[in-house]
Coordinates of C-alpha atoms and ligand atoms in Angstrom, one line a residue:
M224 CA 86.5 35.6 7.5
T225 CA 82.8 36.3 7.5
S226 CA 80.3 34.2 5.6
P227 CA 78.8 35.9 2.6
S228 CA 75.1 36.2 2.6
T229 CA 73.2 33.1 1.6
A230 CA 70.1 35.2 1.8
S231 CA 68.1 33.5 -1.0
S232 CA 69.0 30.1 0.4
T233 CA 68.8 29.8 4.1
H234 CA 68.9 26.2 5.0
R235 CA 65.2 25.9 5.9
D236 CA 64.1 27.2 2.5
G237 CA 62.6 24.2 0.8
F238 CA 62.6 22.1 3.9
V239 CA 59.3 20.3 4.7
P240 CA 59.0 20.0 8.5
F241 CA 56.8 17.6 10.4
P242 CA 53.4 19.2 11.2
A243 CA 53.7 20.9 14.6
D244 CA 50.8 18.9 16.2
I245 CA 52.3 15.6 15.0
A246 CA 55.8 16.6 16.2
E247 CA 54.3 17.2 19.6
T248 CA 52.8 13.7 19.7
Y249 CA 56.3 12.2 18.9
R250 CA 57.8 14.2 21.7
A251 CA 55.1 13.3 24.2
A252 CA 55.5 9.6 23.4
G253 CA 59.2 9.8 24.0
Y254 CA 60.3 9.0 20.4
W255 CA 61.9 12.4 20.1
R256 CA 64.1 13.3 23.0
G257 CA 65.3 16.7 22.0
Q258 CA 68.8 15.4 21.6
A259 CA 71.3 16.7 19.0
L260 CA 73.1 14.0 17.0
G261 CA 76.4 15.3 18.1
D262 CA 75.4 14.6 21.7
L263 CA 75.1 10.9 21.0
L264 CA 78.9 10.9 21.0
R265 CA 79.1 13.4 23.9
D266 CA 76.9 11.2 26.1
T267 CA 78.9 8.0 25.4
A268 CA 82.2 9.8 25.9
Q269 CA 81.0 11.0 29.3
R270 CA 79.7 7.6 30.3
H271 CA 82.9 5.8 29.5
P272 CA 85.7 8.0 28.1
D273 CA 88.2 5.1 28.0
R274 CA 86.2 2.6 26.0
P275 CA 87.3 2.0 22.4
A276 CA 85.4 4.1 19.9
L277 CA 87.4 3.4 16.7
H278 CA 89.6 0.6 15.5
D279 CA 91.9 1.5 12.6
A280 CA 95.2 0.5 11.1
D281 CA 97.1 2.4 13.8
G282 CA 95.3 0.7 16.7
T283 CA 92.4 1.8 18.9
R284 CA 91.0 5.3 19.7
S285 CA 89.0 6.0 22.8
Y286 CA 85.7 7.8 23.2
A287 CA 87.5 10.7 24.9
W288 CA 89.8 11.0 21.9
L289 CA 86.9 10.9 19.4
D290 CA 84.9 13.4 21.4
A291 CA 87.8 15.9 21.5
E292 CA 88.6 15.4 17.8
A293 CA 85.0 16.1 16.8
D294 CA 85.1 19.4 18.8
R295 CA 88.4 20.4 17.2
M296 CA 87.0 19.7 13.8
A297 CA 83.9 21.8 14.6
Y298 CA 86.0 24.7 15.8
G299 CA 88.2 24.5 12.7
L300 CA 85.2 24.5 10.2
L301 CA 83.5 27.4 12.0
A302 CA 86.8 29.3 12.0
L303 CA 87.0 29.0 8.2
G304 CA 83.8 31.0 8.0
I305 CA 81.4 28.1 7.4
A306 CA 78.4 29.0 9.4
P307 CA 75.8 26.9 11.2
G308 CA 73.0 26.1 8.7
D309 CA 75.4 26.1 5.8
R310 CA 75.5 23.0 3.7
V311 CA 78.8 21.1 3.0
V312 CA 79.0 18.3 0.5
V313 CA 81.0 15.4 2.0
Q314 CA 82.4 12.7 -0.3
L315 CA 84.7 10.5 1.7
P316 CA 85.6 6.8 1.5
N317 CA 85.2 4.6 4.5
V318 CA 88.1 6.0 6.5
P319 CA 88.3 6.8 10.2
E320 CA 88.2 10.6 9.4
F321 CA 84.6 10.1 8.3
L322 CA 83.7 10.0 12.0
T323 CA 85.5 13.2 13.0
V324 CA 84.3 15.1 9.9
L325 CA 80.7 13.9 10.5
F326 CA 80.6 14.7 14.2
G327 CA 82.5 17.9 13.7
L328 CA 79.9 19.2 11.2
L329 CA 77.0 18.1 13.3
R330 CA 78.4 19.8 16.4
A331 CA 79.0 23.0 14.4
G332 CA 75.4 22.9 13.2
I333 CA 76.8 22.7 9.6
I334 CA 74.7 20.4 7.5
P335 CA 76.6 17.5 5.8
V336 CA 75.2 16.5 2.4
L337 CA 76.3 12.9 2.5
T338 CA 77.3 11.7 -1.0
L339 CA 78.8 8.3 -1.9
P340 CA 82.3 7.7 -3.2
A341 CA 80.9 6.4 -6.4
H342 CA 79.1 9.6 -7.3
R343 CA 80.6 11.5 -10.1
R344 CA 80.3 15.0 -11.7
V345 CA 76.7 14.8 -12.7
E346 CA 75.5 13.8 -9.2
I347 CA 78.0 16.0 -7.2
E348 CA 77.3 19.1 -9.3
H349 CA 73.6 18.6 -9.0
L350 CA 73.7 18.0 -5.3
T351 CA 76.0 20.9 -4.6
A352 CA 73.9 23.3 -6.7
L353 CA 70.6 22.1 -5.2
S354 CA 71.9 22.5 -1.6
T355 CA 73.8 25.7 -2.4
A356 CA 76.7 24.1 -0.6
V357 CA 79.6 26.4 0.5
A358 CA 82.2 23.6 0.9
Y359 CA 83.1 20.2 -0.5
I360 CA 85.1 17.8 1.7
C361 CA 86.7 14.9 -0.2
A362 CA 89.6 12.5 -0.2
D363 CA 92.5 13.1 -2.6
R364 CA 91.8 10.0 -4.6
L365 CA 90.3 6.5 -4.4
G366 CA 91.5 3.8 -6.8
D367 CA 92.2 5.6 -10.0
F368 CA 89.7 8.4 -9.4
D369 CA 90.9 11.9 -8.5
Y370 CA 88.4 13.8 -6.4
R371 CA 90.4 17.0 -6.5
E372 CA 89.8 17.2 -10.3
L373 CA 86.1 16.7 -9.7
A374 CA 86.2 19.5 -7.1
T375 CA 87.7 21.9 -9.6
T376 CA 85.0 21.1 -12.1
V377 CA 82.2 21.5 -9.6
Q378 CA 83.7 24.7 -8.2
E379 CA 83.6 26.2 -11.8
A380 CA 80.0 25.2 -12.2
V381 CA 78.6 26.1 -8.8
P382 CA 79.2 29.6 -7.6
S383 CA 78.2 29.0 -3.9
L384 CA 81.1 26.6 -3.4
R385 CA 83.8 28.6 -1.6
H386 CA 86.0 25.9 0.0
V387 CA 87.5 22.6 -1.1
L388 CA 88.8 20.7 1.9
V389 CA 90.9 17.6 1.0
L390 CA 91.9 14.7 3.1
G391 CA 95.4 13.6 2.0
D392 CA 97.4 15.2 -0.7
H393 CA 95.4 18.5 -1.0
G394 CA 96.6 19.8 -4.4
S395 CA 95.0 23.2 -5.1
G396 CA 92.4 22.6 -2.3
T397 CA 92.9 23.2 1.5
D398 CA 94.4 20.5 3.6
L399 CA 91.6 19.3 5.9
N400 CA 94.1 18.1 8.5
S401 CA 95.9 21.5 8.8
I402 CA 93.0 23.9 9.3
P403 CA 93.5 25.7 12.6
R404 CA 91.5 24.2 15.4
E405 CA 91.8 26.5 18.4
E406 CA 89.1 26.0 21.0
G407 CA 86.1 28.2 20.3
S408 CA 82.4 28.0 21.0
L409 CA 79.8 25.7 19.5
P410 CA 76.3 26.9 18.6
A411 CA 73.2 25.8 20.4
I412 CA 71.4 23.1 18.2
D413 CA 67.6 23.1 17.7
P414 CA 66.8 19.4 17.7
S415 CA 63.9 19.9 15.3
D416 CA 66.3 21.4 12.8
I417 CA 68.0 19.7 9.9
A418 CA 71.0 17.6 11.0
L419 CA 72.1 16.1 7.8
M420 CA 71.1 15.3 4.2
L421 CA 71.0 11.9 2.7
V422 CA 70.8 11.3 -1.0
S423 CA 67.9 9.3 -2.4
G424 CA 68.5 5.9 -4.1
G425 CA 67.1 7.6 -7.2
T426 CA 65.5 5.0 -9.5
T427 CA 64.5 7.8 -11.9
G428 CA 66.3 11.0 -12.8
L429 CA 68.8 12.8 -10.6
P430 CA 69.0 12.0 -6.9
K431 CA 67.0 14.0 -4.4
L432 CA 68.0 15.4 -1.1
I433 CA 66.5 14.0 2.1
A434 CA 66.8 16.3 5.0
R435 CA 66.8 14.5 8.3
T436 CA 66.4 16.3 11.7
H437 CA 68.4 15.7 14.8
D438 CA 65.2 14.4 16.6
D439 CA 64.2 12.0 13.9
Y440 CA 67.6 10.6 13.0
A441 CA 68.6 10.2 16.7
Y442 CA 65.5 8.1 17.1
N443 CA 66.3 6.2 13.9
A444 CA 69.7 5.3 15.2
T445 CA 68.9 4.5 18.9
A446 CA 65.7 2.5 18.2
S447 CA 67.6 0.5 15.5
A448 CA 70.4 -0.1 18.1
A449 CA 67.8 -1.4 20.5
V450 CA 66.3 -3.8 17.9
C451 CA 69.7 -5.2 17.2
S452 CA 70.5 -5.4 21.0
L453 CA 73.7 -3.4 20.5
T454 CA 75.8 -2.9 23.5
E455 CA 79.2 -1.4 24.4
D456 CA 80.7 -4.9 23.6
D457 CA 79.7 -4.6 19.9
V458 CA 82.1 -3.8 17.1
Y459 CA 80.4 -2.5 14.0
L460 CA 82.2 -2.8 10.7
A461 CA 81.2 -0.1 8.1
T462 CA 81.4 -2.3 5.0
L463 CA 78.9 -0.4 2.7
P464 CA 79.8 3.3 2.0
A465 CA 79.4 5.1 5.4
A466 CA 77.4 7.9 3.9
H467 CA 74.5 5.6 3.1
N468 CA 71.6 5.4 5.6
F469 CA 72.0 1.7 6.2
P470 CA 75.6 1.7 7.6
L471 CA 75.2 5.2 9.0
A472 CA 72.2 4.8 11.2
C473 CA 70.4 1.4 10.9
P474 CA 71.9 1.0 13.5
G475 CA 75.3 1.4 11.8
I476 CA 77.8 4.0 13.0
L477 CA 75.5 6.3 14.9
G478 CA 73.6 3.5 16.6
T479 CA 76.9 1.9 17.6
V480 CA 78.2 5.2 19.0
S481 CA 75.0 5.7 21.0
A482 CA 75.3 2.2 22.5
G483 CA 79.0 2.8 23.3
G484 CA 80.4 0.1 20.9
A485 CA 83.4 0.5 18.6
V486 CA 83.4 1.2 14.9
A487 CA 85.8 0.0 12.2
F488 CA 85.9 0.8 8.5
V489 CA 86.9 -1.0 5.3
T490 CA 87.2 0.8 1.9
D491 CA 87.2 -2.5 0.1
P492 CA 84.4 -4.9 0.9
S493 CA 85.9 -7.9 -0.9
P494 CA 85.8 -11.1 1.2
E495 CA 89.5 -11.2 1.5
N496 CA 89.7 -7.7 2.9
A497 CA 86.5 -7.5 4.9
F498 CA 87.1 -11.0 6.5
A499 CA 90.6 -9.9 7.6
A500 CA 89.1 -6.8 9.3
I501 CA 86.4 -8.9 11.0
E502 CA 89.1 -11.2 12.4
R503 CA 91.4 -8.5 13.4
H504 CA 88.9 -6.2 15.1
R505 CA 86.6 -9.0 16.4
V506 CA 83.7 -7.5 14.5
T507 CA 80.3 -8.5 15.8
V508 CA 77.9 -6.7 13.4
T509 CA 77.9 -5.5 9.8
A510 CA 75.6 -4.7 7.0
V511 CA 75.8 -5.7 3.3
V512 CA 73.7 -5.7 0.1
P513 CA 72.5 -9.0 -1.3
P514 CA 75.1 -9.4 -4.0
L515 CA 77.8 -8.9 -1.4
A516 CA 76.1 -11.3 1.0
Q517 CA 76.2 -14.0 -1.7
L518 CA 79.8 -13.3 -2.5
W519 CA 80.8 -13.5 1.2
C520 CA 78.9 -16.8 1.6
A521 CA 80.6 -18.3 -1.4
A522 CA 84.0 -17.1 -0.2
T523 CA 83.9 -18.9 3.1
E524 CA 84.8 -22.0 0.9
W525 CA 88.3 -20.6 0.2
E526 CA 88.9 -17.8 2.7
E527 CA 90.3 -19.0 6.1
A528 CA 89.7 -16.0 8.3
D529 CA 88.2 -16.5 11.8
L530 CA 84.7 -15.0 11.6
S531 CA 83.5 -16.4 14.9
S532 CA 83.1 -12.9 16.4
L533 CA 80.4 -12.0 13.9
R534 CA 77.0 -12.4 15.6
L535 CA 74.7 -10.5 13.2
L536 CA 74.8 -10.0 9.4
Q537 CA 72.3 -7.5 8.2
V538 CA 71.3 -7.8 4.6
G539 CA 69.2 -5.2 2.8
G540 CA 69.0 -2.5 0.2
A541 CA 67.5 -5.0 -2.3
K542 CA 65.5 -8.2 -2.1
L543 CA 67.5 -11.1 -0.7
A544 CA 66.3 -14.3 -2.4
E545 CA 65.2 -17.1 -0.1
V546 CA 67.9 -19.4 -1.5
N547 CA 70.6 -16.9 -0.5
A548 CA 69.0 -16.1 2.8
R549 CA 69.3 -19.7 3.8
E550 CA 73.0 -19.8 3.1
V551 CA 73.9 -17.0 5.5
T552 CA 74.0 -18.6 8.9
P553 CA 75.5 -22.0 7.8
A554 CA 78.3 -20.1 5.9
L555 CA 79.1 -17.2 8.2
G556 CA 77.9 -18.4 11.5
A557 CA 76.0 -15.2 12.2
T558 CA 72.3 -14.6 12.6
L559 CA 70.7 -13.1 9.5
Q560 CA 68.7 -10.0 9.8
Q561 CA 66.8 -8.7 6.7
V562 CA 66.5 -5.0 6.6
F563 CA 64.1 -3.3 4.2
G564 CA 64.7 0.4 4.5
M565 CA 64.8 3.7 2.6
A566 CA 66.7 6.9 3.1
E567 CA 63.3 8.7 3.2
G568 CA 62.7 7.0 6.6
L569 CA 60.8 3.8 7.2
L570 CA 62.9 0.8 8.4
N571 CA 61.8 -2.8 8.6
Y572 CA 63.9 -5.3 10.5
T573 CA 63.4 -9.0 11.1
R574 CA 63.8 -9.4 14.8
L575 CA 66.7 -11.4 16.3
D576 CA 64.3 -14.0 17.8
D577 CA 62.0 -14.3 14.8
P578 CA 61.4 -17.9 13.6
V579 CA 63.8 -18.8 10.8
D580 CA 61.0 -19.0 8.3
L581 CA 60.3 -15.3 8.8
L582 CA 64.1 -14.6 8.7
H583 CA 64.4 -16.3 5.3
T584 CA 61.2 -15.2 3.6
T585 CA 60.4 -11.7 4.8
Q586 CA 62.0 -8.3 4.8
G587 CA 61.0 -7.6 8.4
L588 CA 58.6 -5.6 10.5
A589 CA 58.4 -1.8 11.0
L590 CA 60.9 -0.5 13.5
S591 CA 58.6 1.8 15.5
P592 CA 55.1 1.3 17.0
A593 CA 54.4 4.8 15.6
D594 CA 55.3 3.8 12.0
E595 CA 52.1 4.0 9.9
V596 CA 52.2 1.5 7.0
R597 CA 49.4 1.2 4.4
V598 CA 49.4 -1.2 1.5
V599 CA 47.2 0.2 -1.3
D600 CA 46.0 -0.5 -4.8
A601 CA 46.3 1.7 -7.9
N602 CA 43.3 3.8 -6.6
G603 CA 45.0 4.4 -3.3
D604 CA 42.5 2.1 -1.4
D605 CA 43.8 -0.4 1.2
V606 CA 44.1 -3.9 -0.3
A607 CA 42.7 -7.0 1.5
P608 CA 45.0 -8.3 4.3
G609 CA 47.9 -10.3 2.7
A610 CA 47.3 -8.9 -0.8
E611 CA 50.0 -7.1 -2.8
G612 CA 50.0 -3.4 -3.1
E613 CA 52.1 -0.2 -2.9
L614 CA 53.6 0.6 0.5
L615 CA 52.7 4.1 1.8
T616 CA 54.2 5.2 5.0
K617 CA 54.6 8.0 7.5
G618 CA 56.0 8.1 11.0
P619 CA 58.4 9.6 13.5
Y620 CA 61.5 9.3 11.3
T621 CA 60.0 9.5 7.8
I622 CA 60.3 12.7 5.9
R623 CA 57.3 14.7 4.8
G624 CA 58.9 15.9 1.6
Y625 CA 62.2 16.0 -0.3
Y626 CA 64.3 19.1 0.1
R627 CA 63.7 21.8 -2.4
A628 CA 61.5 19.7 -4.6
P629 CA 57.9 21.0 -4.4
E630 CA 56.7 19.6 -7.7
H631 CA 58.1 16.1 -7.1
N632 CA 56.7 16.2 -3.6
A633 CA 53.2 16.7 -4.9
R634 CA 53.5 13.3 -6.6
A635 CA 55.7 11.4 -4.1
F636 CA 53.6 12.2 -1.0
T637 CA 49.8 11.9 -0.4
P638 CA 47.9 15.0 0.7
D639 CA 47.8 13.5 4.2
G640 CA 51.6 13.1 4.4
Y641 CA 52.3 9.5 3.4
Y642 CA 55.4 8.8 1.4
R643 CA 54.6 6.8 -1.7
S644 CA 57.5 4.3 -1.7
G645 CA 56.9 2.8 -5.1
D646 CA 57.6 -0.6 -3.5
L647 CA 55.2 -3.5 -3.9
V648 CA 54.7 -5.5 -0.7
R649 CA 52.5 -8.0 1.0
R650 CA 51.8 -7.8 4.8
L651 CA 51.7 -11.0 6.8
P652 CA 49.4 -11.4 9.9
S653 CA 52.5 -10.9 12.0
G654 CA 53.1 -7.5 10.4
H655 CA 56.2 -8.7 8.5
L656 CA 56.4 -7.4 5.0
V657 CA 57.4 -9.3 1.9
V658 CA 58.7 -7.1 -0.8
S659 CA 57.5 -8.3 -4.2
G660 CA 59.0 -5.7 -6.5
R661 CA 58.9 -2.1 -7.6
I662 CA 55.8 -0.6 -9.2
K663 CA 57.9 0.3 -12.2
D664 CA 60.0 -2.8 -12.4
V665 CA 57.6 -4.9 -14.4
I666 CA 57.8 -6.1 -18.0
N667 CA 54.6 -5.7 -20.0
R668 CA 54.6 -8.7 -22.3
G669 CA 51.6 -8.5 -24.6
G670 CA 49.5 -7.0 -21.8
E671 CA 50.6 -9.5 -19.1
N672 CA 52.7 -8.0 -16.3
V673 CA 55.8 -9.9 -15.4
S674 CA 57.4 -8.9 -12.1
C675 CA 61.1 -8.7 -12.5
D676 CA 61.7 -9.5 -8.8
E677 CA 59.7 -12.6 -9.0
L678 CA 61.4 -13.9 -12.1
E679 CA 64.8 -13.1 -10.7
E680 CA 64.1 -15.0 -7.5
H681 CA 63.3 -18.1 -9.5
L682 CA 66.3 -17.7 -11.8
L683 CA 68.6 -17.4 -8.7
A684 CA 67.4 -20.8 -7.5
H685 CA 69.1 -22.4 -10.6
P686 CA 72.4 -24.0 -9.4
A687 CA 74.4 -22.5 -12.3
V688 CA 73.2 -18.9 -11.7
R689 CA 75.1 -16.5 -9.5
H690 CA 73.4 -13.2 -10.3
A691 CA 70.2 -12.6 -12.4
A692 CA 68.3 -9.6 -13.6
A693 CA 65.2 -9.5 -15.8
V694 CA 64.7 -6.6 -18.2
G695 CA 62.1 -5.9 -20.9
L696 CA 63.3 -5.6 -24.5
P697 CA 61.2 -3.7 -27.1
D698 CA 59.2 -6.0 -29.3
A699 CA 57.1 -5.1 -32.3
T700 CA 54.2 -7.5 -31.5
L701 CA 54.3 -8.0 -27.8
G702 CA 55.4 -4.5 -26.8
E703 CA 58.1 -6.0 -24.6
R704 CA 59.9 -9.3 -24.5
V705 CA 61.3 -10.9 -21.3
C706 CA 65.1 -10.9 -21.3
A707 CA 67.1 -12.6 -18.5
V708 CA 70.6 -11.5 -18.0
L709 CA 72.7 -14.1 -16.1
V710 CA 76.0 -14.2 -14.4
V711 CA 76.9 -17.9 -14.1
E712 CA 79.2 -20.0 -12.0
D713 CA 80.5 -22.0 -14.8
T714 CA 78.5 -23.1 -17.9
M715 CA 75.8 -21.0 -19.2
P716 CA 72.4 -22.8 -19.3
T717 CA 70.5 -22.8 -22.6
L718 CA 67.2 -20.9 -23.0
A719 CA 65.4 -24.3 -23.2
E720 CA 67.0 -25.5 -20.0
I721 CA 66.1 -22.3 -18.2
K722 CA 62.5 -22.5 -19.4
T723 CA 62.2 -26.2 -18.3
F724 CA 63.7 -25.3 -14.9
L725 CA 61.2 -22.4 -14.4
T726 CA 58.3 -24.4 -15.6
D727 CA 59.1 -27.2 -13.2
R728 CA 59.1 -24.6 -10.4
G729 CA 55.5 -23.8 -11.5
L730 CA 56.1 -20.4 -13.2
A731 CA 53.4 -19.3 -15.6
T732 CA 54.3 -19.6 -19.3
Y733 CA 54.1 -15.8 -20.1
K734 CA 56.7 -15.1 -17.4
L735 CA 59.4 -17.3 -19.0
P736 CA 62.3 -15.5 -20.6
D737 CA 62.1 -15.0 -24.4
V738 CA 65.8 -14.2 -24.5
L739 CA 68.9 -15.1 -22.4
R740 CA 72.0 -13.0 -22.2
Q741 CA 75.2 -13.8 -20.4
A742 CA 77.2 -11.2 -18.6
G743 CA 80.5 -11.3 -16.8
A744 CA 79.1 -8.9 -14.1
L745 CA 76.0 -6.8 -13.6
P746 CA 76.2 -3.0 -13.3
V747 CA 75.7 -1.8 -9.7
T748 CA 74.6 1.5 -8.1
A749 CA 76.8 3.6 -5.8
V750 CA 75.9 1.4 -2.8
G751 CA 76.3 -1.9 -4.7
K752 CA 72.7 -2.8 -5.6
I753 CA 72.1 -4.2 -9.1
D754 CA 71.5 -1.1 -11.3
K755 CA 68.4 -2.0 -13.4
K756 CA 68.3 1.4 -15.1
A757 CA 71.9 1.0 -16.4
L758 CA 71.2 -2.6 -17.4
R759 CA 68.1 -1.6 -19.3
A760 CA 70.0 1.0 -21.2
T761 CA 72.7 -1.4 -22.3
T762 CA 70.8 -4.6 -23.0
S763 CA 69.5 -5.2 -26.5
Ligands
LIG1076 C1 68.1 1.4 1.5 O1 67.8 2.7 1.2 P1 67.8 3.4 -0.2 O2 67.2 4.7 0.0 O3 69.1 3.3 -0.9 O4 66.8 2.5 -1.1 C2 65.5 2.3 -0.8 C3 64.8 1.3 -1.7 C4 63.5 0.8 -1.2 O5 62.5 1.7 -1.5 C5 63.4 -0.5 -1.9 O6 63.0 -0.3 -3.2 C6 64.8 -1.0 -1.9 O7 65.6 0.1 -1.8 N1 65.0 -1.9 -0.7 C7 64.7 -3.2 -0.7 C8 65.2 -3.7 0.6 N2 65.8 -2.7 1.2 C9 65.7 -1.6 0.4 N3 64.0 -4.0 -1.5 C10 63.8 -5.3 -1.2 N4 64.3 -5.8 0.0 C11 64.9 -5.1 0.9 N5 65.4 -5.6 2.0 O8 68.3 0.6 0.6 C12 68.2 1.0 2.9 C13 68.2 2.0 3.9 C14 68.2 1.6 5.2 C15 68.4 0.3 5.5 C16 68.5 -0.6 4.5 C17 68.4 -0.3 3.2

């Protein structure tokens, strides 16, 4: 079968490359090594074919096995008529096949659009149409959700979508495991070309596509592996959805493969299930979001699994409150690493040998000496050292524009190529960043700005409070009132008690909540961060 013309949508249409002169400096400095992502696996398999690459329910698979499986997957996908440069939407849970599908696509030069299991019709339809994807790879179902039904709906709405490949019971789609995989040839990969697409965290509107090149993403993964001192003795557990940048490449799955360690997966990150996987596979490193870190720490009180293999717990994706940061090592026995990153690129890590004070109170230091970080005021001018401002960044693994989004790019990037993160930070003399909130996540109470992050941090310090989120409620006189939504351990504190507690901590009067709401749980995003947008929409 030959691939129909994708004439009006070749994969580089709408891609914003690094400027050629800057790309040259990244190559000359050795950040970009001209390596295709699929070769991270090839190189490790050649170095030590017999070492474990994957631990799953059936036992352990070697690097030689994974390398051969990835090739077979690549041959099979190409034989279906999917061509190098085509986009394929991947929506898989954390199963071992994620590895063979990912590396198969990368080696075939086919571009995976990495969506999360929690995405639904609105996101998948949008991302499929935007990328003019020709195929959708999914599992049959997860929990009570049927991805085959989603596939049918998306196929009706998006004409470019020709193939539905299903892992498991394939229904009206094609069985991913039975596509023919006779040996064929693999295309030459241009390392400056798009390797894969990530989906933006999307605080406003629909998610955007983030095209990452082989060069930049290989650097992202290998430099991250170095910062975490990953070796072939490490076992990385993919706890967060594997398609998210954090577990994928920070250093995550790709960093672990480049270092020659083994990878294991859990679909259910509950303490009971994840702890059993840690014990069973002797997991050394994993990454979680703050609400999950809190849950794991609390669960060590009643779960009895042996977690002694765990040497590093990475926490990021949202601000980890200092009270919660302090709990990690005593509860789990692992070193804490705070990670402040974004799918657009820039990663900040606390270093393994940082003083505990920095581990507990900062969100880390930029990964690369070539990362350029500016902290600016509303006029775009650099703030005084240590003052709060918006983080702008560019560097060897930060995109220069979203894929097929020229209008948005004109706002989200400065004319000289910095990404405007929308994050408010302070930079310490050591270079470590402290995240103080999002530009838009403030409540305007009668003209006074209340940072939701700051208020949440104080609320979390209350012994009765497990999770907290601050949102603004419309108010006729003040414009907005401050509402604190709390998930509590046991008894709900009264508004008066909370106000006294916060006042005793020295918080200004105008920042005190006007209203308290109790919730059984807070809504979360596809990767498990507290979803403020959804909370704002449902709180009254
Ligand atoms: C990670 O990536 P995204 O793209 O899902 O979200 C990025 C945004 C950041 O701009 C920031 O607003 C927030 O998530 N964020 C944090 C944070 N880490 C991310 N806010 C405060 N403290 C942190 N430690 O979330 C991501 C990507 C790679 C590694 C880690 C996280």
